[in-house]
mmCIF file of C-alpha atoms in Angstrom:
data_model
loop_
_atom_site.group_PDB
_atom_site.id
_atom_site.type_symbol
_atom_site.label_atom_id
_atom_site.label_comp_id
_atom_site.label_asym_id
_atom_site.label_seq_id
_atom_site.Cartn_x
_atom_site.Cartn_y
_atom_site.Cartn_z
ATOM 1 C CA UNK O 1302 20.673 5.169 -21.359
ATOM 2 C CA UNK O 1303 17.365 3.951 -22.972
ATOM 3 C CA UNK O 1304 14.403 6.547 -23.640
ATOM 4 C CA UNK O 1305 11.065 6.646 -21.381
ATOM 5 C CA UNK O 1306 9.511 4.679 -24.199
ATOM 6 C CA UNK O 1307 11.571 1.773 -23.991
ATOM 7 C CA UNK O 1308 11.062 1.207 -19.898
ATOM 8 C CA UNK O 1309 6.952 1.483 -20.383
ATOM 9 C CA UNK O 1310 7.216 -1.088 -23.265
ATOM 10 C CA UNK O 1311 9.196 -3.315 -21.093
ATOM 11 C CA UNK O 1312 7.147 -2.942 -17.739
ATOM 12 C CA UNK O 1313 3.821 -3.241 -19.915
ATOM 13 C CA UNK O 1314 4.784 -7.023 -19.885
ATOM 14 C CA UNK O 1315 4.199 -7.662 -16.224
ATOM 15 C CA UNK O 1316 0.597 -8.096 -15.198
ATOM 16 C CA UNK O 1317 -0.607 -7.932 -11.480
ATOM 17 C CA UNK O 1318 -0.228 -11.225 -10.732
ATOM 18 C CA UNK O 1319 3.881 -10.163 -11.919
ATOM 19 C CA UNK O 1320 4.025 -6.873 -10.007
ATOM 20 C CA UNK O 1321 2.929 -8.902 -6.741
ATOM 21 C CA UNK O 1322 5.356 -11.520 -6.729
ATOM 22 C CA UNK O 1323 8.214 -8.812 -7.585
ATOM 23 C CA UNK O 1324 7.105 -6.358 -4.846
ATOM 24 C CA UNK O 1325 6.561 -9.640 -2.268
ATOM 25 C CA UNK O 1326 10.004 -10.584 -2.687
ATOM 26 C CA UNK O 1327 11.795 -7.128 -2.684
ATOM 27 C CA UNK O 1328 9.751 -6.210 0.632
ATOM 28 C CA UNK O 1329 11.365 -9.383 2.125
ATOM 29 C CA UNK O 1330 14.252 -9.411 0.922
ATOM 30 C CA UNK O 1331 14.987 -5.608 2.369
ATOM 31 C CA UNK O 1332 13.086 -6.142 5.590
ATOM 32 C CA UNK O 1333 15.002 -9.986 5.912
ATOM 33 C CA UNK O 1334 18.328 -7.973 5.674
ATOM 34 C CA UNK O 1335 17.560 -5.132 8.329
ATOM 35 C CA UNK O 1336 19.364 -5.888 11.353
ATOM 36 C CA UNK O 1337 16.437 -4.428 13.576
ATOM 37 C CA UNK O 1338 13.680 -5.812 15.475
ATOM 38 C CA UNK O 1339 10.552 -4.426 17.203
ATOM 39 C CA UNK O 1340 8.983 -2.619 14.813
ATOM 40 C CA UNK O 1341 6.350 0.656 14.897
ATOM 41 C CA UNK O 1342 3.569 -0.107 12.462
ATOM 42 C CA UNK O 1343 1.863 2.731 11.214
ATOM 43 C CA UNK O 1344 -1.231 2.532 9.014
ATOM 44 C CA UNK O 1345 -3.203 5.310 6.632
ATOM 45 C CA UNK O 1346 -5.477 6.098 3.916
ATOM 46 C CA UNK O 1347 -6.134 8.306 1.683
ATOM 47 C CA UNK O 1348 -8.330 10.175 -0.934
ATOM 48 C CA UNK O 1349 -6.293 10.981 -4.607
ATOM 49 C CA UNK O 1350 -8.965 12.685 -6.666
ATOM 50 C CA UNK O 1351 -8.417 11.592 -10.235
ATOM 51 C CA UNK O 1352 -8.685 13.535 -13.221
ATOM 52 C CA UNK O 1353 -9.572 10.955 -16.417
ATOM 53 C CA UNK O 1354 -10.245 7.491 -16.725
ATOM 54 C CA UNK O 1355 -7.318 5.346 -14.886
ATOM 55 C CA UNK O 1356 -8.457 2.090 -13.768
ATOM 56 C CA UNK O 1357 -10.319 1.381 -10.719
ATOM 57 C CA UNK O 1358 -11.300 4.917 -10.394
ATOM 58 C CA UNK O 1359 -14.565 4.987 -8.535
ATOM 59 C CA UNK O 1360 -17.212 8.008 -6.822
ATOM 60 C CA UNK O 1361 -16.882 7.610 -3.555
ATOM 61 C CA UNK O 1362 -16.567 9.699 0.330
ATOM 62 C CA UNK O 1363 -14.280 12.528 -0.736
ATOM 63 C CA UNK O 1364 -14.769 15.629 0.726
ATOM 64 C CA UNK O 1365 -12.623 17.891 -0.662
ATOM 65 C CA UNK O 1366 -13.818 17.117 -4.471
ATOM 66 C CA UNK O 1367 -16.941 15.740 -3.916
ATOM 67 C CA UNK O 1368 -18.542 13.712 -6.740
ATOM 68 C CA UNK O 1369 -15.416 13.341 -8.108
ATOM 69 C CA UNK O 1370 -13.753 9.805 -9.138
ATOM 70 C CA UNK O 1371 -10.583 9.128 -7.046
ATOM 71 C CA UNK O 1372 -8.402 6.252 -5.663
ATOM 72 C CA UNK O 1373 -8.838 5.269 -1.578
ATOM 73 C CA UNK O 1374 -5.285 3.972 -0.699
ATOM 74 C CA UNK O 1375 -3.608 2.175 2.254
ATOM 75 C CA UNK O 1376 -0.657 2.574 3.537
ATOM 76 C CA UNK O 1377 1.447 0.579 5.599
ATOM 77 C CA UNK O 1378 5.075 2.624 6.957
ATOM 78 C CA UNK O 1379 7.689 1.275 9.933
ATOM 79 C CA UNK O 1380 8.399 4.495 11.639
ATOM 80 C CA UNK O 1381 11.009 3.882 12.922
ATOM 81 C CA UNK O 1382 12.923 3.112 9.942
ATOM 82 C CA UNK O 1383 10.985 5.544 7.840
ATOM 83 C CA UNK O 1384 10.025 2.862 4.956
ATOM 84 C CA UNK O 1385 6.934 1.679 3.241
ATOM 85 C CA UNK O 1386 6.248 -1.696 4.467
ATOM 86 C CA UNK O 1387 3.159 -1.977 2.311
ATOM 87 C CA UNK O 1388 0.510 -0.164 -0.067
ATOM 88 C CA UNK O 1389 -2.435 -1.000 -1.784
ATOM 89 C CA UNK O 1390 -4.106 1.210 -3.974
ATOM 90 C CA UNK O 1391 -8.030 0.335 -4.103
ATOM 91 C CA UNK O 1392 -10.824 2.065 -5.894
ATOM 92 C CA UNK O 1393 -12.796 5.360 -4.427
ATOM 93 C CA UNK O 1394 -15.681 3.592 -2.961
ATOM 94 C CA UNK O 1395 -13.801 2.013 -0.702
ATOM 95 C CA UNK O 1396 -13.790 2.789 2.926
ATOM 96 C CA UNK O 1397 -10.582 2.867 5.342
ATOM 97 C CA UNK O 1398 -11.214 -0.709 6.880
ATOM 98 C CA UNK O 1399 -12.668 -2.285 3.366
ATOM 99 C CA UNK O 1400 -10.439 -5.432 3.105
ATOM 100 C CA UNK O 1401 -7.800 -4.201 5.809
ATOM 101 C CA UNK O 1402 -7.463 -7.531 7.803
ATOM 102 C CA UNK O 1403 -5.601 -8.827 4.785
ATOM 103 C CA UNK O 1404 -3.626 -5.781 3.965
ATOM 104 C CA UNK O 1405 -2.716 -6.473 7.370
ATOM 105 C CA UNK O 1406 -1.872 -10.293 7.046
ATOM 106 C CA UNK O 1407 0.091 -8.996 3.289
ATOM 107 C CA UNK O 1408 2.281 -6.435 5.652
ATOM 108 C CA UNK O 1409 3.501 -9.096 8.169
ATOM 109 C CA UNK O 1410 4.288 -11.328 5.096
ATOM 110 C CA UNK O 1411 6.257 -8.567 3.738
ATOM 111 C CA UNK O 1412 8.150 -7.646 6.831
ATOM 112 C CA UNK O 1413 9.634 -11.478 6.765
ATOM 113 C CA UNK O 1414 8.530 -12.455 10.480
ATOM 114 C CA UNK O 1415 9.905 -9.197 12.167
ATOM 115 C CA UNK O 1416 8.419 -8.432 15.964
ATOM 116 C CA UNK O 1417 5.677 -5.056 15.372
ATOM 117 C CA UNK O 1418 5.819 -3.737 18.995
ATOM 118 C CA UNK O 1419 3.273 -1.173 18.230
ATOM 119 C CA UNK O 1420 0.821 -0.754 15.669
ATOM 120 C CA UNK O 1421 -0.541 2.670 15.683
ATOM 121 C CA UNK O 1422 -4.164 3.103 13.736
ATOM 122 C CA UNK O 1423 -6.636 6.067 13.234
ATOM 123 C CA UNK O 1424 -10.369 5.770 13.970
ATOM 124 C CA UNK O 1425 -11.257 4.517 10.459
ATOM 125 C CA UNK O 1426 -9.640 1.455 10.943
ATOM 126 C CA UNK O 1427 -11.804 1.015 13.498
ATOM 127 C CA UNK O 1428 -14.811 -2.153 13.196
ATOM 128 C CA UNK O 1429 -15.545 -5.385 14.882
ATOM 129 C CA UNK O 1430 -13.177 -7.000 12.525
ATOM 130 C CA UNK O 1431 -10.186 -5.167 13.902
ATOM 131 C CA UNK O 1432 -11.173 -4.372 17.210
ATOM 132 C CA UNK O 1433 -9.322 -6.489 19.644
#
């Protein structure tokens, strides 16, 4: 079995563009082979206080560290098959419904034209852009 050092050498050669297009096609590839239909949606965020300098890292609304620089990510999961359907981590200034239309539009790609029955939101989601 090869050491830690040789798998961070060899992922250090994809880029973001790379990680996309590998994570797009896994997502619907697995969600293309489930034999189930009428999905339940569920969407989150979240505050990961960072310690350091990773990138994207930004001061933002935390309010258990405040002043602190942290990640703000969403989450996509289908409940009823308890996966991750989708996740993008974005920087701590972020809000809950910064850019979530096409996280949204990015999750129905992934799930490979699947029916979502329900899609089941908290109130931070919540703007004119979403509201329906």
């Amino acid at each position: 079995m090869s050491g830690n050092d040789a798998f961070k050498r060899f992922f250090r050669k994809f880029g973001q563009a790379d990680s996309q297009q590998m994570s797009d096609y896994f997502h619907k590839w697995m969600f293309g082979n489930v034999r189930f239909d009428n999905y339940t949606l569920d969407c989150d965020s979240t505050i990961i206080t960072r310690y350091g300098e990773q990138e994207g890292v930004r001061k933002g609304y935390n309010p258990r560290k405040p002043d602190r620089l942290s990640h703000y990510p969403v989450m996509a999961f289908v409940a009823d098959l308890k996966l991750v359907a989708n996740f993008w981590l974005r920087s701590g200034n972020s809000s809950a419904s910064d850019n979530f239309v096409s996280f949204l539009a990015d999750t129905f790609d992934k799930l490979h034209g699947n029916t979502i029955s329900l899609l089941r939101l908290d109130s931070g989601f919540h703007t004119v852009d979403i509201s329906v």
